[in-house]
Short mmCIF file of C-alpha atoms and ligand atoms in Angstrom, two decimals:
data_model
loop_
_atom_site.label_atom_id
_atom_site.label_comp_id
_atom_site.label_asym_id
_atom_site.label_seq_id
_atom_site.Cartn_x
_atom_site.Cartn_y
_atom_site.Cartn_z
CA MET L 252 0.00 0.00 0.00
CA LYS L 253 1.42 3.38 -0.98
CA GLU L 254 0.78 5.65 1.96
CA PHE L 255 0.78 8.92 0.06
CA ASP L 256 -1.66 7.79 -2.66
CA PHE L 257 -3.89 6.32 -0.04
CA ILE L 258 -4.09 9.52 2.00
CA LYS L 259 -5.02 11.42 -1.16
CA GLN L 260 -7.79 8.92 -1.77
CA ILE L 261 -9.38 9.29 1.68
CA THR L 262 -9.09 13.10 1.85
CA PRO L 263 -12.63 14.53 1.76
CA SER L 264 -13.41 17.13 -0.90
CA PHE L 265 -15.33 19.16 1.68
CA TYR L 266 -16.09 19.08 5.42
CA LYS L 267 -19.64 18.80 6.75
CA GLN L 268 -18.78 20.54 10.02
CA SER L 269 -18.12 24.23 9.48
CA SER L 270 -15.93 24.19 12.62
CA VAL L 271 -13.16 22.33 10.73
CA VAL L 272 -10.65 25.09 9.93
CA LYS L 273 -8.04 22.68 8.50
CA GLY L 274 -8.68 18.95 7.97
CA ILE L 275 -6.40 16.36 6.37
CA GLY L 276 -3.23 17.60 4.62
CA ASP L 277 -1.03 19.46 7.11
CA ASP L 278 0.91 18.49 10.24
CA GLY L 279 -2.28 18.66 12.23
CA ALA L 280 -5.97 19.51 12.00
CA VAL L 281 -7.36 22.83 13.26
CA ILE L 282 -10.83 22.92 14.74
CA LYS L 283 -12.86 25.68 16.26
CA PRO L 284 -15.23 24.16 18.84
CA PRO L 285 -18.87 25.23 18.40
CA ASN L 286 -19.75 28.37 20.39
CA GLY L 287 -20.93 27.76 23.96
CA HIS L 288 -20.12 24.05 23.81
CA GLU L 289 -17.49 21.91 25.47
CA LEU L 290 -15.44 19.38 23.48
CA VAL L 291 -15.65 15.68 24.42
CA VAL L 292 -12.76 13.45 23.30
CA VAL L 293 -12.85 9.64 23.28
CA ALA L 294 -10.49 6.92 22.04
CA ASP L 295 -11.11 3.27 21.25
CA ALA L 296 -8.97 0.82 19.32
CA MET L 297 -9.73 -2.58 17.80
CA VAL L 298 -7.15 -5.28 17.11
CA GLU L 299 -7.50 -8.29 14.82
CA GLY L 300 -7.85 -11.44 16.89
CA VAL L 301 -8.95 -9.52 20.00
CA HIS L 302 -11.97 -7.51 18.82
CA PHE L 303 -12.71 -9.13 15.46
CA SER L 304 -11.66 -11.89 13.11
CA LEU L 305 -11.45 -11.43 9.36
CA ASP L 306 -12.60 -15.06 9.02
CA TYR L 307 -16.16 -13.79 9.35
CA MET L 308 -15.98 -9.97 9.25
CA SER L 309 -15.46 -7.92 6.09
CA PHE L 310 -13.16 -4.90 6.14
CA HIS L 311 -16.29 -2.81 5.75
CA ASP L 312 -17.81 -4.39 8.90
CA VAL L 313 -14.61 -3.73 10.87
CA GLY L 314 -14.54 -0.06 9.86
CA HIS L 315 -18.18 0.41 10.78
CA ARG L 316 -17.76 -1.35 14.11
CA VAL L 317 -14.70 0.54 15.36
CA LEU L 318 -16.24 3.94 14.58
CA ALA L 319 -19.52 2.76 16.17
CA ALA L 320 -17.66 1.94 19.40
CA ASN L 321 -16.25 5.49 19.50
CA VAL L 322 -19.58 7.16 18.68
CA SER L 323 -21.16 5.05 21.42
CA ASP L 324 -18.70 6.57 23.93
CA LEU L 325 -19.52 10.08 22.63
CA CYS L 326 -23.24 9.34 23.16
CA ALA L 327 -22.53 7.96 26.63
CA MET L 328 -21.06 11.40 27.48
CA GLY L 329 -24.19 13.12 26.14
CA SER L 330 -22.30 14.68 23.25
CA THR L 331 -23.09 15.11 19.56
CA PRO L 332 -20.43 13.51 17.31
CA LEU L 333 -18.34 15.94 15.19
CA TYR L 334 -15.03 14.58 13.89
CA TYR L 335 -12.69 11.59 14.08
CA ILE L 336 -9.01 10.77 13.60
CA VAL L 337 -7.93 7.29 12.47
CA THR L 338 -4.61 5.58 13.16
CA ILE L 339 -4.14 2.27 11.36
CA SER L 340 -1.36 -0.30 11.54
CA VAL L 341 -1.55 -2.54 8.52
CA PRO L 342 0.21 -5.88 7.82
CA THR L 343 1.79 -6.02 4.35
CA GLN L 344 -0.54 -8.77 3.06
CA TYR L 345 -3.54 -6.42 3.08
CA THR L 346 -4.21 -4.45 -0.08
CA LYS L 347 -5.17 -0.86 -0.76
CA GLU L 348 -8.62 -2.17 -1.72
CA ASP L 349 -8.99 -3.90 1.72
CA ILE L 350 -8.17 -0.66 3.52
CA SER L 351 -10.46 1.34 1.21
CA GLN L 352 -13.27 -1.00 2.26
CA LEU L 353 -12.40 -0.38 5.91
CA TYR L 354 -12.65 3.38 5.33
CA ASN L 355 -15.93 2.89 3.44
CA GLY L 356 -17.29 1.17 6.54
CA MET L 357 -16.30 4.13 8.71
CA GLN L 358 -17.54 6.68 6.18
CA GLY L 359 -20.94 4.98 5.86
CA LEU L 360 -21.54 5.39 9.58
CA ALA L 361 -19.91 8.84 9.74
CA LYS L 362 -22.30 10.08 7.07
CA SER L 363 -25.36 9.25 9.15
CA PHE L 364 -23.95 11.31 12.05
CA ASN L 365 -22.48 14.15 9.95
CA MET L 366 -18.98 13.35 11.18
CA ASP L 367 -15.80 14.42 9.39
CA LEU L 368 -12.55 12.48 9.10
CA ILE L 369 -9.96 15.14 9.99
CA GLY L 370 -6.69 13.21 10.17
CA GLY L 371 -4.80 10.14 11.24
CA ASP L 372 -1.64 8.13 10.83
CA THR L 373 -0.62 4.99 8.92
CA THR L 374 2.06 2.46 9.83
CA SER L 375 2.99 -1.07 8.84
CA SER L 376 2.66 -3.78 11.49
CA ASP L 377 2.29 -7.53 12.14
CA GLN L 378 -1.35 -7.18 13.11
CA LEU L 379 -4.22 -5.07 11.84
CA MET L 380 -5.05 -2.41 14.42
CA ILE L 381 -7.41 0.52 14.03
CA SER L 382 -7.37 3.22 16.67
CA ILE L 383 -9.84 6.09 16.54
CA THR L 384 -9.93 9.35 18.45
CA ALA L 385 -13.34 10.98 18.12
CA PHE L 386 -14.64 14.40 19.14
CA GLY L 387 -18.11 15.53 20.14
CA SER L 388 -19.68 18.70 21.52
CA VAL L 389 -21.91 19.13 24.53
CA LEU L 390 -23.51 22.02 26.39
CA SER L 391 -21.78 22.21 29.75
CA ASN L 392 -24.95 21.41 31.73
CA GLN L 393 -25.80 18.39 29.55
CA LYS L 394 -22.74 16.23 30.20
CA ARG L 395 -23.76 12.71 31.21
CA LEU L 396 -21.16 11.50 33.70
CA ARG L 397 -20.84 8.17 35.45
CA SER L 398 -20.60 10.15 38.68
CA GLN L 399 -24.09 11.67 38.39
CA ALA L 400 -26.16 8.85 39.91
CA GLU L 401 -28.09 9.86 43.04
CA LEU L 402 -29.91 8.10 45.83
CA GLY L 403 -33.48 7.17 44.77
CA ASP L 404 -32.71 7.16 41.01
CA LEU L 405 -34.14 4.53 38.69
CA VAL L 406 -31.70 2.46 36.64
CA PHE L 407 -32.49 2.11 32.94
CA VAL L 408 -31.05 0.44 29.85
CA THR L 409 -31.77 0.93 26.14
CA GLY L 410 -32.37 -1.93 23.69
CA TYR L 411 -31.87 -5.61 24.52
CA LEU L 412 -28.91 -7.26 26.21
CA GLY L 413 -26.56 -9.99 25.04
CA GLU L 414 -27.45 -9.77 21.36
CA SER L 415 -23.91 -9.02 20.16
CA GLY L 416 -22.42 -11.85 22.23
CA TYR L 417 -25.01 -14.26 20.87
CA GLY L 418 -24.22 -13.01 17.33
CA LEU L 419 -20.50 -13.67 17.93
CA HIS L 420 -21.33 -17.21 19.00
CA LEU L 421 -23.37 -17.77 15.82
CA LEU L 422 -20.52 -16.37 13.72
CA GLU L 423 -18.00 -18.69 15.36
CA LYS L 424 -20.33 -21.60 14.55
CA LYS L 425 -20.42 -20.39 10.92
CA GLU L 426 -24.19 -19.91 11.01
CA PRO L 427 -25.76 -17.91 8.16
CA ASP L 428 -26.42 -14.18 8.54
CA SER L 429 -29.21 -13.24 10.94
CA TYR L 430 -30.47 -10.35 13.08
CA PHE L 431 -28.07 -11.28 15.93
CA ILE L 432 -25.05 -11.61 13.63
CA ASN L 433 -25.83 -8.19 12.22
CA ARG L 434 -26.01 -6.78 15.76
CA HIS L 435 -22.45 -8.01 16.28
CA LYS L 436 -21.04 -6.94 12.92
CA ARG L 437 -22.81 -3.60 12.53
CA PRO L 438 -23.81 -2.18 15.93
CA VAL L 439 -25.66 1.14 15.72
CA PRO L 440 -24.82 3.59 18.53
CA ARG L 441 -27.75 5.17 20.38
CA TYR L 442 -27.28 8.57 18.75
CA HIS L 443 -30.96 9.58 19.06
CA PHE L 444 -30.93 8.99 22.83
CA ILE L 445 -28.95 12.22 23.13
CA GLN L 446 -31.77 14.20 21.50
CA ALA L 447 -34.48 12.22 23.32
CA SER L 448 -32.90 12.97 26.72
CA SER L 449 -31.79 16.56 26.08
CA ARG L 450 -34.49 18.06 28.35
CA ILE L 451 -33.57 15.90 31.33
CA ASP L 452 -31.53 17.89 33.88
CA ARG L 453 -29.33 15.11 35.19
CA LEU L 454 -28.49 11.59 34.00
CA SER L 455 -25.67 9.24 34.81
CA LEU L 456 -24.73 7.30 31.70
CA ASN L 457 -22.34 4.61 30.45
CA ASP L 458 -22.28 2.59 27.26
CA ILE L 459 -22.17 -1.20 27.23
CA SER L 460 -18.88 -2.33 25.73
CA ASP L 461 -17.69 -4.70 28.45
CA GLY L 462 -21.04 -5.92 29.85
CA ILE L 463 -23.74 -4.42 32.05
CA SER L 464 -22.21 -5.88 35.25
CA THR L 465 -19.00 -3.92 34.61
CA GLU L 466 -20.72 -0.74 33.41
CA LEU L 467 -23.03 -0.60 36.46
CA ASN L 468 -20.09 -1.13 38.80
CA GLU L 469 -18.37 1.83 37.10
CA ILE L 470 -21.43 4.03 37.77
CA ALA L 471 -21.70 2.79 41.39
CA GLU L 472 -18.01 3.51 42.02
CA ALA L 473 -17.96 6.91 40.32
CA SER L 474 -21.12 8.03 42.17
CA SER L 475 -20.36 6.28 45.51
CA VAL L 476 -23.73 4.55 45.62
CA ASP L 477 -25.09 1.00 45.75
CA ILE L 478 -27.24 -0.20 42.88
CA THR L 479 -29.76 -3.06 42.81
CA ILE L 480 -31.06 -4.46 39.53
CA ASN L 481 -33.76 -7.11 39.07
CA TYR L 482 -32.81 -10.00 36.85
CA SER L 483 -36.39 -10.56 35.66
CA GLN L 484 -36.56 -6.95 34.38
CA LEU L 485 -33.48 -7.17 32.14
CA PRO L 486 -34.61 -6.78 28.50
CA VAL L 487 -34.00 -9.90 26.40
CA HIS L 488 -35.03 -10.47 22.77
CA THR L 489 -37.77 -13.14 22.60
CA ASP L 490 -35.66 -15.32 20.28
CA MET L 491 -32.97 -15.51 22.98
CA ALA L 492 -35.32 -16.22 25.89
CA THR L 493 -35.24 -19.95 25.07
CA LEU L 494 -31.43 -20.27 25.35
CA GLN L 495 -30.01 -22.41 28.13
CA GLU L 496 -30.43 -20.49 31.41
CA ASP L 497 -26.81 -20.13 32.59
CA TRP L 498 -25.59 -19.22 29.13
CA LEU L 499 -28.32 -16.62 28.68
CA ARG L 500 -27.39 -15.13 32.03
CA GLU L 501 -23.77 -14.84 31.00
CA LEU L 502 -24.67 -13.26 27.64
CA VAL L 503 -27.02 -10.73 29.27
CA LEU L 504 -24.77 -9.73 32.19
CA SER L 505 -21.28 -9.87 30.76
CA ALA L 506 -20.89 -10.57 27.02
CA GLY L 507 -20.77 -6.83 26.23
CA GLU L 508 -20.34 -5.06 22.88
CA ASP L 509 -24.07 -4.31 22.62
CA PHE L 510 -23.23 -0.57 22.59
CA GLU L 511 -26.52 0.13 24.35
CA LEU L 512 -26.69 2.81 27.05
CA VAL L 513 -27.18 2.14 30.75
CA GLY L 514 -27.77 4.88 33.27
CA THR L 515 -29.82 6.37 36.06
CA CYS L 516 -32.26 9.27 36.45
CA SER L 517 -34.69 10.60 39.05
CA LYS L 518 -38.14 8.99 39.28
CA GLU L 519 -39.72 12.24 38.02
CA ALA L 520 -37.37 12.39 35.01
CA TRP L 521 -38.03 8.72 34.19
CA VAL L 522 -41.63 9.42 33.11
CA GLN L 523 -40.37 12.10 30.71
CA LEU L 524 -37.44 9.98 29.49
CA GLU L 525 -39.59 6.91 28.80
CA ASP L 526 -42.04 9.02 26.83
CA ALA L 527 -39.30 10.79 24.81
CA CYS L 528 -37.58 7.46 24.01
CA HIS L 529 -40.86 6.01 22.74
CA GLN L 530 -41.26 9.02 20.45
CA PHE L 531 -37.77 8.36 19.06
CA ASN L 532 -38.48 4.61 18.79
CA ILE L 533 -35.78 3.74 21.32
CA PRO L 534 -36.61 0.72 23.49
CA ILE L 535 -35.89 1.62 27.12
CA THR L 536 -36.50 -0.45 30.25
CA SER L 537 -36.30 0.36 33.94
CA ILE L 538 -34.26 -2.39 35.61
CA GLY L 539 -33.54 -1.30 39.20
CA GLN L 540 -32.81 1.41 41.75
CA VAL L 541 -29.93 3.41 43.23
CA ARG L 542 -29.60 2.83 46.95
CA MET L 543 -27.58 4.48 49.70
CA GLN L 544 -24.05 3.18 49.90
CA ALA L 545 -24.07 0.76 52.83
CA GLY L 546 -20.72 -1.04 52.90
CA GLU L 547 -17.12 0.01 52.54
CA ARG L 548 -17.16 0.00 48.80
CA PRO L 549 -19.92 0.76 46.27
CA THR L 550 -21.74 -2.44 45.33
CA VAL L 551 -24.05 -3.62 42.56
CA LYS L 552 -26.57 -6.27 43.55
CA LEU L 553 -28.62 -8.57 41.38
CA ARG L 554 -32.06 -9.42 42.77
CA GLU L 555 -33.46 -12.75 41.67
CA GLU L 556 -36.48 -14.45 43.23
CA GLU L 557 -36.29 -12.13 46.27
CA ARG L 558 -32.61 -12.93 46.88
CA ASP L 559 -29.79 -10.44 46.39
CA ILE L 560 -26.35 -11.48 45.19
CA VAL L 561 -23.35 -9.17 44.65
CA LEU L 562 -22.79 -8.56 40.96
CA ASP L 563 -19.06 -8.12 40.38
CA ARG L 564 -17.47 -6.86 37.17
CA GLU L 565 -17.95 -9.99 35.12
CA GLY L 566 -17.45 -8.24 31.80
CA TYR L 567 -14.58 -8.57 29.35
CA GLU L 568 -11.13 -7.69 30.68
CA HIS L 569 -7.94 -7.46 28.63
CA SER L 570 -5.24 -9.59 30.27
N1 LIG T 239 -3.88 3.53 27.66
C1 LIG T 239 -4.58 4.52 28.21
N2 LIG T 239 -3.98 5.69 28.46
C2 LIG T 239 -4.67 6.72 29.03
N3 LIG T 239 -5.96 6.63 29.40
C3 LIG T 239 -6.61 5.48 29.16
C4 LIG T 239 -5.96 4.37 28.56
N4 LIG T 239 -6.87 3.36 28.46
C5 LIG T 239 -8.03 3.82 28.96
N5 LIG T 239 -7.89 5.10 29.39
C6 LIG T 239 -8.91 5.96 30.01
O1 LIG T 239 -9.55 5.22 31.06
C7 LIG T 239 -10.94 5.51 31.12
C8 LIG T 239 -11.77 4.22 30.99
O2 LIG T 239 -11.46 3.58 29.76
P1 LIG T 239 -12.28 2.33 29.23
O3 LIG T 239 -12.49 1.35 30.34
O4 LIG T 239 -11.65 1.84 27.97
O5 LIG T 239 -13.69 3.01 28.92
P2 LIG T 239 -14.74 2.54 27.87
O6 LIG T 239 -15.20 1.18 28.34
O7 LIG T 239 -15.81 3.56 27.91
O8 LIG T 239 -14.04 2.50 26.53
C9 LIG T 239 -11.20 6.52 30.04
O9 LIG T 239 -11.10 7.82 30.61
C10 LIG T 239 -10.04 6.31 29.07
O10 LIG T 239 -9.74 7.47 28.30
C1 LIG T 240 -12.47 -12.44 17.88
C2 LIG T 240 -13.19 -11.88 19.08
N1 LIG T 240 -12.95 -12.40 20.30
C3 LIG T 240 -13.58 -11.91 21.39
C4 LIG T 240 -14.48 -10.87 21.28
C5 LIG T 240 -15.17 -10.35 22.49
N2 LIG T 240 -14.62 -9.09 23.00
C6 LIG T 240 -13.46 -8.61 22.58
S1 LIG T 240 -13.10 -7.11 23.30
C7 LIG T 240 -14.52 -7.13 24.21
C8 LIG T 240 -14.89 -6.04 25.19
C9 LIG T 240 -14.90 -4.67 24.61
O1 LIG T 240 -13.61 -4.26 24.22
P1 LIG T 240 -12.78 -3.13 24.99
O2 LIG T 240 -11.49 -2.96 24.28
O3 LIG T 240 -12.72 -3.44 26.47
O4 LIG T 240 -13.72 -1.92 24.72
P2 LIG T 240 -13.91 -0.60 25.59
O5 LIG T 240 -14.47 -1.01 26.91
O6 LIG T 240 -12.56 0.02 25.71
O7 LIG T 240 -14.86 0.21 24.76
C10 LIG T 240 -15.25 -8.30 23.94
C11 LIG T 240 -16.53 -8.67 24.58
C12 LIG T 240 -14.70 -10.35 19.98
N3 LIG T 240 -15.52 -9.33 19.76
N4 LIG T 240 -14.06 -10.87 18.91
MG1 LIG T 241 -12.06 2.09 25.87
MG1 LIG T 242 -17.63 3.42 27.16
MG1 LIG T 243 -12.70 -1.61 28.08
#
């Protein structure tokens, strides 16, 4: 792959965001953050063999998925996506056409969110790695932090849990394409949740990359509260409800990569949030409550048949 030709090929002919002063083509990009907004910056990388396998994913799928993971983090901060920077490390066996497909995957998703590619870096490597840094803007009083959960809040989650993990299992078994496989290959970040929730004063929010057990523990820790969720309230797609019980439990609590949003809000705000999400066609379910912190460290509990068990971070961890 000739680096220079390739950069020319991916350079946009114009930028959708008027705040891009200088995009691709100099030593750095120059951006002028939208007036009255704060800039949110996120980074997420994906590595072949760790986050995806090219045995069953196309380059287009991989591009879509890595940008989706970054946009999901922007949404989890309450911000509107603006721009992204891509760093790729490419093994020599991959062609210019392969990498063009990867960029097509990113650009397809970027188009639906009006995001601009404003720079990046390219290196050779033994393993395909794509690292994205993405930027979003948020009004200062609309940031959605993990530390904003309060005593008495309801806990909510968007969409259905465990679908991506189930899709990965079907892919590994070489099953034909299906709804669940598509949920794994082409996750769609909850972009409209940001608009749907814009009138709510305070939300704590996290996106589900590692699994809801991990994400809820992060909210509990950041907010110094205990959280209890009810297993029977966790939203599960009807076609997964028949899976073997222990496996389903694992998929729902810890498989991760659903890129749904989990968070908390006051009971008064919940009525408004539920209504707004329905108007935007976003499935949302109340799954538990925020309680006073009782022990030495913030704890998440799972209530099942009137019994509470401590729910540790069971989600994915890089060793
Ligand atoms: N290698 C790193 N260097 C600096 N900060 C990091 C690194 N890895 C993660 N972080 C920071 O740690 C925090 C949690 O990261 P992570 O668990 O990956 O969040 P998420 O699950 O939302 O992607 C974020 O603020 C992130 O920017
Ligand atoms: C080939 C392959 N093996 C395993 C997985 C499962 N997996 C890999 S990383 C991960 C968790 C999310 O990745 P991480 O880098 O922790 O994302 P972040 O929390 O930083 O957004 C999961 C469930 C996968 N998607 N593909
Ligand atoms: Mg991360
Ligand atoms: Mg996240
Ligand atoms: Mg992680």
